[in-house]
Structures are given as structure tokens and as C-alpha cells.
Short mmCIF file of C-alpha atoms and ligand atoms in Angstrom, two decimals:
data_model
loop_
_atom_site.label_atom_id
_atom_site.label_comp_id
_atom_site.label_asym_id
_atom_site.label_seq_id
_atom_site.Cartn_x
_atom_site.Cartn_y
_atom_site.Cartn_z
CA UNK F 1 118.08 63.71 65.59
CA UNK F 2 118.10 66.65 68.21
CA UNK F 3 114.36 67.19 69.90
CA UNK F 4 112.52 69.97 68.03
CA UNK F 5 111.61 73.36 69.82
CA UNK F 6 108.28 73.43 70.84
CA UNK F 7 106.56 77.22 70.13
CA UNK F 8 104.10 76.75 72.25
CA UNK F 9 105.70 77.14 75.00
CA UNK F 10 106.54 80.60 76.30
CA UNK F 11 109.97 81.08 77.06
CA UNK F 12 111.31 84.50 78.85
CA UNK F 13 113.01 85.85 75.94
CA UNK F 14 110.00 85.31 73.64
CA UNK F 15 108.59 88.70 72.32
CA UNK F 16 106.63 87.92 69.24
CA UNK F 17 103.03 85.96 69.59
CA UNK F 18 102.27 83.72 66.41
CA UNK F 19 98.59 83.33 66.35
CA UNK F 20 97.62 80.14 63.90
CA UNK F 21 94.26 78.47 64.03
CA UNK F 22 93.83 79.58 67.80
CA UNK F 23 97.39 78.35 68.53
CA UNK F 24 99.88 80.45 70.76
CA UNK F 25 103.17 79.70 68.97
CA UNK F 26 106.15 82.14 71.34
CA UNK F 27 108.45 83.19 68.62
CA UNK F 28 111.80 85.88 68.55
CA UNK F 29 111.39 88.61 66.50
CA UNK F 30 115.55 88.74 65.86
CA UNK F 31 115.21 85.47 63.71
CA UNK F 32 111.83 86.38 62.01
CA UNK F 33 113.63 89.83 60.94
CA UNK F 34 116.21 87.69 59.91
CA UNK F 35 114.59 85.90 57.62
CA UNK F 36 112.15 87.31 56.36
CA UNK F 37 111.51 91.53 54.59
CA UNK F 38 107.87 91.36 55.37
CA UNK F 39 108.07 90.38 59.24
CA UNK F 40 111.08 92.95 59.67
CA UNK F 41 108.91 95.84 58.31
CA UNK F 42 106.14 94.42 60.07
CA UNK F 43 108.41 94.67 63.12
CA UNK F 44 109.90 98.47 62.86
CA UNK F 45 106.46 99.50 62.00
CA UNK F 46 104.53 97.85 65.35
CA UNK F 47 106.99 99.29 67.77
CA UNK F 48 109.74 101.67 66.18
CA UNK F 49 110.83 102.89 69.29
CA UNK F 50 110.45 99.94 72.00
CA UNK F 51 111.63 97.01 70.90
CA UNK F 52 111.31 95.01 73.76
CA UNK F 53 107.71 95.47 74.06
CA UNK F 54 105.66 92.21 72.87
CA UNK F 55 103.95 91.77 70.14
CA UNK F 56 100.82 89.66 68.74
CA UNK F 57 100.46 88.51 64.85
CA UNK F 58 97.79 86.34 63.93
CA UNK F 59 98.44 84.87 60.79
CA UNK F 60 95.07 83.50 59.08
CA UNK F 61 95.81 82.50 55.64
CA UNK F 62 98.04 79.66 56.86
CA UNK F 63 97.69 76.09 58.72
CA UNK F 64 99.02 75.44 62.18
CA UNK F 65 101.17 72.79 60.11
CA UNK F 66 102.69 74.69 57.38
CA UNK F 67 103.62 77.88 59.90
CA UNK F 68 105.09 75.26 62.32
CA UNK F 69 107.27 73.52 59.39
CA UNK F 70 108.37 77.02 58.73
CA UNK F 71 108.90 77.54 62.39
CA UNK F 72 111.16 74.66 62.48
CA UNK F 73 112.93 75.14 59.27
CA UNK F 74 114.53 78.60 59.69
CA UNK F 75 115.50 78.11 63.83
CA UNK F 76 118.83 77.11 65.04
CA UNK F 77 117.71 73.73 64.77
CA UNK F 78 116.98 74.25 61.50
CA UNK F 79 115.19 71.00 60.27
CA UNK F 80 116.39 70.44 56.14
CA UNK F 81 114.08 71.10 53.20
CA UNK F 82 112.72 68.07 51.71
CA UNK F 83 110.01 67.10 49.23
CA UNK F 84 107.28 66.72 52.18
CA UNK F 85 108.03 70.92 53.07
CA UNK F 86 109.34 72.73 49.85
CA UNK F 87 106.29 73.66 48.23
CA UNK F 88 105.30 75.62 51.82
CA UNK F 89 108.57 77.01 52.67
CA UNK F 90 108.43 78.61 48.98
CA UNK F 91 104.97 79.82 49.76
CA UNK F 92 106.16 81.37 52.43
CA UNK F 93 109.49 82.59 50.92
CA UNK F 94 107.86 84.09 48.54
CA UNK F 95 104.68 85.90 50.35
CA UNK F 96 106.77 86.96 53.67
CA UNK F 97 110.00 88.25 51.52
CA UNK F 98 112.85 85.44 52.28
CA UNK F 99 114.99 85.26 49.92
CA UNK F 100 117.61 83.06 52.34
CA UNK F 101 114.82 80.54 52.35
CA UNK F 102 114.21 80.98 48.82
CA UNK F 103 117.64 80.20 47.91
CA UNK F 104 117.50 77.03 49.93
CA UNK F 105 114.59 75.84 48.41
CA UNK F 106 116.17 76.79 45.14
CA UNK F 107 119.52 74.78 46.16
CA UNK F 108 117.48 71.76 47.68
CA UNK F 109 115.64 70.80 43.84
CA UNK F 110 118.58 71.85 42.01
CA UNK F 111 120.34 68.83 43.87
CA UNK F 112 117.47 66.77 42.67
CA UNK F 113 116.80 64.99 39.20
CA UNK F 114 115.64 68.00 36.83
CA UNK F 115 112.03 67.37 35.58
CA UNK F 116 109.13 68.73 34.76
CA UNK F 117 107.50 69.33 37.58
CA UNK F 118 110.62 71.33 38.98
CA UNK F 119 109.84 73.39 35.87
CA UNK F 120 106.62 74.27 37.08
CA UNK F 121 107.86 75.07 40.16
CA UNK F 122 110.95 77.02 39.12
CA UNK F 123 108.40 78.80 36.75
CA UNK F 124 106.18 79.50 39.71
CA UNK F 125 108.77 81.00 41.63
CA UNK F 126 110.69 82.25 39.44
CA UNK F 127 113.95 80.44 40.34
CA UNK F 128 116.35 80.67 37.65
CA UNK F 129 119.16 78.07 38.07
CA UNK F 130 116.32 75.60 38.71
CA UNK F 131 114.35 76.88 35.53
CA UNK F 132 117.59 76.50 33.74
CA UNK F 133 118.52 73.10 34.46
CA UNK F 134 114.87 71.76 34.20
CA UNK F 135 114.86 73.69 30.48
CA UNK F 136 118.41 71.39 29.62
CA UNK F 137 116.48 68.47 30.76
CA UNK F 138 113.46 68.82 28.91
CA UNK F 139 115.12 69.66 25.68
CA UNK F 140 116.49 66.41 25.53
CA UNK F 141 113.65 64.45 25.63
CA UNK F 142 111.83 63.33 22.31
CA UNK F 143 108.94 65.75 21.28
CA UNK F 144 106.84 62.34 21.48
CA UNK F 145 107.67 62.52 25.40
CA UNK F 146 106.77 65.93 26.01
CA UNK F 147 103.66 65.83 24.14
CA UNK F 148 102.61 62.97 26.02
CA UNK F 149 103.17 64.19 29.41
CA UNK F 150 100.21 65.56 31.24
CA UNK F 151 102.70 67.86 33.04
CA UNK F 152 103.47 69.97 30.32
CA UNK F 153 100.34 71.19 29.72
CA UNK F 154 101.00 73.48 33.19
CA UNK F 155 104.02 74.66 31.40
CA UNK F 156 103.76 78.08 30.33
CA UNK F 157 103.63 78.68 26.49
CA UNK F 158 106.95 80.83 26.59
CA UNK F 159 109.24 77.83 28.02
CA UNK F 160 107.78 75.68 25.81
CA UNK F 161 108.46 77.71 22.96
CA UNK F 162 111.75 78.43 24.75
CA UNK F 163 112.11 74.16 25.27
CA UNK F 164 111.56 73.49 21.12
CA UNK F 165 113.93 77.01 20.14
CA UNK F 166 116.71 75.06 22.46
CA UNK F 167 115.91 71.57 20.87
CA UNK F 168 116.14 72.80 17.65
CA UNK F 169 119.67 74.41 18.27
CA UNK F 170 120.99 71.09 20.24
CA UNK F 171 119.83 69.36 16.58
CA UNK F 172 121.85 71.20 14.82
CA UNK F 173 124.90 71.41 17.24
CA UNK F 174 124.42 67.53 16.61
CA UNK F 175 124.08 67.55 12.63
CA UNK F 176 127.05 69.95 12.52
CA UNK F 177 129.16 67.23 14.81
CA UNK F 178 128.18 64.70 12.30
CA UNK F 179 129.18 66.30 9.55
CA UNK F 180 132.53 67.49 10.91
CA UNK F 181 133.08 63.70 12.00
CA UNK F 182 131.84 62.44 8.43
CA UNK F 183 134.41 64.84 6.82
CA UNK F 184 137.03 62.95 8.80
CA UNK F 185 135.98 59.69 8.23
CA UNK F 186 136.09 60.44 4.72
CA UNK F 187 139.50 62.18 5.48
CA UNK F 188 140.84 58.92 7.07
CA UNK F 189 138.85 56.15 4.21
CA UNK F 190 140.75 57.96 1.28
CA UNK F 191 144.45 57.58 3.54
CA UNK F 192 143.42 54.37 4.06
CA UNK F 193 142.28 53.61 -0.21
CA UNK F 194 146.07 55.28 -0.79
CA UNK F 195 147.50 53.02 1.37
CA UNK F 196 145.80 49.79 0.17
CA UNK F 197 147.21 50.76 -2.89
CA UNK F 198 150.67 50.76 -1.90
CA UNK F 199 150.43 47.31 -0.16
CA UNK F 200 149.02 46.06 -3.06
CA UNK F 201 151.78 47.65 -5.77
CA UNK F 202 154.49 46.54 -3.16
CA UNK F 203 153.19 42.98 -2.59
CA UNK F 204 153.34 42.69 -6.54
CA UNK F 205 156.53 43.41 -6.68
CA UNK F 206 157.72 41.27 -3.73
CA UNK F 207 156.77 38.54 -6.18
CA UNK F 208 158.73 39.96 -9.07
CA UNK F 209 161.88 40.34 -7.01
CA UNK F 210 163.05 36.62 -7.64
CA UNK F 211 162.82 37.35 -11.46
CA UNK F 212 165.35 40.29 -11.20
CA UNK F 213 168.84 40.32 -12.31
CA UNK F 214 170.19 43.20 -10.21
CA UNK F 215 168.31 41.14 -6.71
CA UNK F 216 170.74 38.29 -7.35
CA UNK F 217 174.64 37.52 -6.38
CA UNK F 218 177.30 38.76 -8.83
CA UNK F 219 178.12 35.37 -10.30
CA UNK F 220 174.26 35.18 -11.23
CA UNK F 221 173.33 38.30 -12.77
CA UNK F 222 173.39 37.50 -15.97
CA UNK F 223 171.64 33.99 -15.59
CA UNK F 224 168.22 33.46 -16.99
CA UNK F 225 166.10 32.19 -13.53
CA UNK F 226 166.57 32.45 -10.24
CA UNK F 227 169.02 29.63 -9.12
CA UNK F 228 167.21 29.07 -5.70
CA UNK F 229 170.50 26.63 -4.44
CA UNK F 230 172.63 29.49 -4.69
CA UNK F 231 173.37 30.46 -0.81
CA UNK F 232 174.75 34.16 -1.60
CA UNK F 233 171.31 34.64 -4.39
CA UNK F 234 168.88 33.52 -1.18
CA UNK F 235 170.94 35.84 1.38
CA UNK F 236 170.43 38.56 -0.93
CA UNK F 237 166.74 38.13 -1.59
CA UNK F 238 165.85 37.40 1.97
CA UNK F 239 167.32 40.96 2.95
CA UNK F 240 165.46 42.69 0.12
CA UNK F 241 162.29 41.03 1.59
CA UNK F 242 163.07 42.15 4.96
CA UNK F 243 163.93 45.57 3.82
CA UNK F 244 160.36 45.96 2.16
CA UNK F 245 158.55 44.39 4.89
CA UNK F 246 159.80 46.62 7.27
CA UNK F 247 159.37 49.52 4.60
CA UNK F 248 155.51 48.32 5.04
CA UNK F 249 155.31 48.89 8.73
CA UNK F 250 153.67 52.08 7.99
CA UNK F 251 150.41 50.08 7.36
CA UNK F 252 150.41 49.43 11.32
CA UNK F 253 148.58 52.56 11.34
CA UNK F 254 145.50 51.08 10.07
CA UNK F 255 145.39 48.89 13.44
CA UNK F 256 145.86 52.48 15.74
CA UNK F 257 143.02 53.55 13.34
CA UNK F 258 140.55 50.88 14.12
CA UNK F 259 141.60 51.11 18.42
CA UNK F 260 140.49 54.94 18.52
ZN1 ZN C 1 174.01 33.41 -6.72
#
């Protein structure tokens, strides 16, 4: 990891003065004003002509701390946003007017597991893809779970209405799925009924085909029974079995039925 700046030393090109808690921090106005609307308009309106003249801002609402994670989060070094620093970079995102900083925030807990507490916090800040995705997560968890969580109760009344309107719809996205898929499990059950019926009707008459005249050899046909020593009778029986055997392939089906 590359050695931090440290602001409190002056450097020559320094022309902005961070006062914190008695703390000298030497700062550049060029990537303040980049960063943030306030500072910028702070800027033009100190010294709107000379704009290499130096200037002092002593900030007393903040830490030494927080300012310094700032500090080190928007220069070139640019140290990442992380759990330990998002709640003070969107403090300061969203009293000094930086919206670049905002959106990193924003991009940092989007990459994160949605929860609840990112709802609060996307709430907060208004951050909108964050408030989305933490409204998707929430809707899927049991109204049991939500009422239970202590969390929640920082949730503002209008996502939580929001959270049960979108529940509600998923339910019924979900009731209208099972309906659809009932409808075609009926569909495929009544295929399956017509089916057993043919297997059934054809396996009957498998069994009558032996007392059939017209299923035996010329020289038979007219004989009362089967004469089962009769080579040409047999040949001619065994290829009327194959024939409806293969006729019953169709029933395969029911096996690519159950695989799906
Ligand atoms: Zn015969």
C-alpha cells in the first residue's frame, strides 16, 4: 500500500488552510473544487479575482479524523470507501455538495449484501439504486422477519408501506405462476390418463391376437385354436407383436415427462 499524504505538512503549491480541532491540514483548492459545489463556491467567492492568493477555512463541525479520512479519500491516492469511512464520506458528500463522492459511496454498498440497514442509509441519503435494491431484499423476507427486526423500526413509514405494496404484488406474481403451472400439470395428467388408456386397450388385445383367425397362416385360418407348432402361425404372430410394440413407443414420452 503506497504511504499516505500527510496534510500537515505545507508543501509550495498548497493554497488552501484546513483548520480542524487546531490542526493545520495544507490542502489544493483545484481538487476541493473538484469535488465538492460547496468548497468551489466557497472558493470563487473568497478570492474571485486572485486565485493564487491563500486561503484559511476552519471547519468546526467536524473531527480531525473524519476531515482527514475525507482528505485521504478524494486525493490522487485516493484510499477506497469501506464500512469503517462510508457513513462520513456521505456526511460530507452530502453537506459540502459531492455528488462524485456520493456516487461512490452509493456504488461501494450497492456491491454489498442489500439489508436493512443500507435501507436506512439509502433512505438517509437519498440514494436510489441502493434504496432500490435494499426494497427487493426486504420484500422477500417473511413479515415475521421484518416485524422482528429492531432495524425496521428506523424505517420510514412510506418504504414500509412501499416494502408490504411490493410483497403483496411478488405474492401474486407467485400465485399466478402456480396456477399457470397447475393448468399444465393438469394439461399433461389428462395426456397422460388418455394414454394409459391406450396401453391398456392395446395390451388387451395383444392377448386376443392368438385367438384370431385372420393373425394366423393361410392353411390355419379356418382352424378352431391357435396351433402354437405351426412355424409360419408363430412367424406371423411374432411380427404382429412387434408391429404393436413398436406402435406403443409413443408411451416413451411419459419417461421425457418425468426427466423435465
Ligand atoms: Zn399355421
Amino acid at each position: 500500500m503506497s504511504a499516505q499524504r500527510d496534510f500537515t505538512v505545507n508543501d509550495a503549491l498548497s493554497d488552501v488552510t484546513v483548520v480542524v480541532e487546531g490542526t493545520k491540514l495544507y490542502v489544493h483548492r483545484q481538487y476541493l473544487a473538484e469535488w465538492s459545489g460547496v468548497w468551489r463556491k466557497l472558493f470563487v467567492a473568497e478570492c474571485p479575482d486572485d486565485v493564487t492568493s491563500s486561503i484559511e477555512i476552519i471547519i468546526e463541525d467536524k473531527k480531525l479524523d473524519e476531515v482527514l479520512e475525507l482528505l485521504h479519500c478524494i486525493y490522487s491516492s485516493q484510499k477506497p470507501t469501506s464500512d469503517s469511512n462510508v457513513d462520513i464520506l456521505l456526511d460530507f458528500a452530502e453537506e459540502y455538495d459531492m455528488p462524485s463522492m456520493r456516487n461512490r459511496c452509493e456504488d461501494y454498498l450497492c456491491a454489498q449484501d442489500a439489508s436493512i440497514e443500507h435501507l436506512i442509509v439509502a433512505e438517509k441519503f437519498d440514494l436510489k439504486h441502493l434504496y432500490k435494491q435494499c426494497v427487493d431484499f426486504a420484500k422477500t423476507r417473511t413479515l415475521e422477519d421484518l416485524e422482528k427486526d429492531p432495524l425496521c423500526k428506523c424505517v420510514s413509514e412510506k418504504t414500509l408501506t412501499r416494502i408490504y405494496k411490493e410483497k403483496v404484488n411478488m405474492m401474486r406474481d407467485y400465485a399466478n405462476d402456480l396456477k399457470q403451472s397447475e393448468t399444465k400439470l393438469t394439461r399433461a395428467n389428462e395426456q397422460l390418463l388418455d394414454e394409459k388408456e391406450g396401453m391398456a386397450a392395446m395390451l388387451g388385445s395383444i392377448g386376443k391376437i392368438w385367438e384370431m383367425p385372420n393373425k394366423r397362416c393361410y392353411k390355419h385360418m379356418t382352424d378352431d385354436r391357435f396351433d402354437f407348432t405351426c412355424r409360419d402361425c408363430n412367424e406371423k404372430i411374432q411380427r404382429e407383436v412387434r408391429r404393436m410394440c413398436s406402435d406403443a413407443q409413443h408411451v416413451r414420452r411419459f419417461f421425457t415427462l418425468n426427466n423435465k
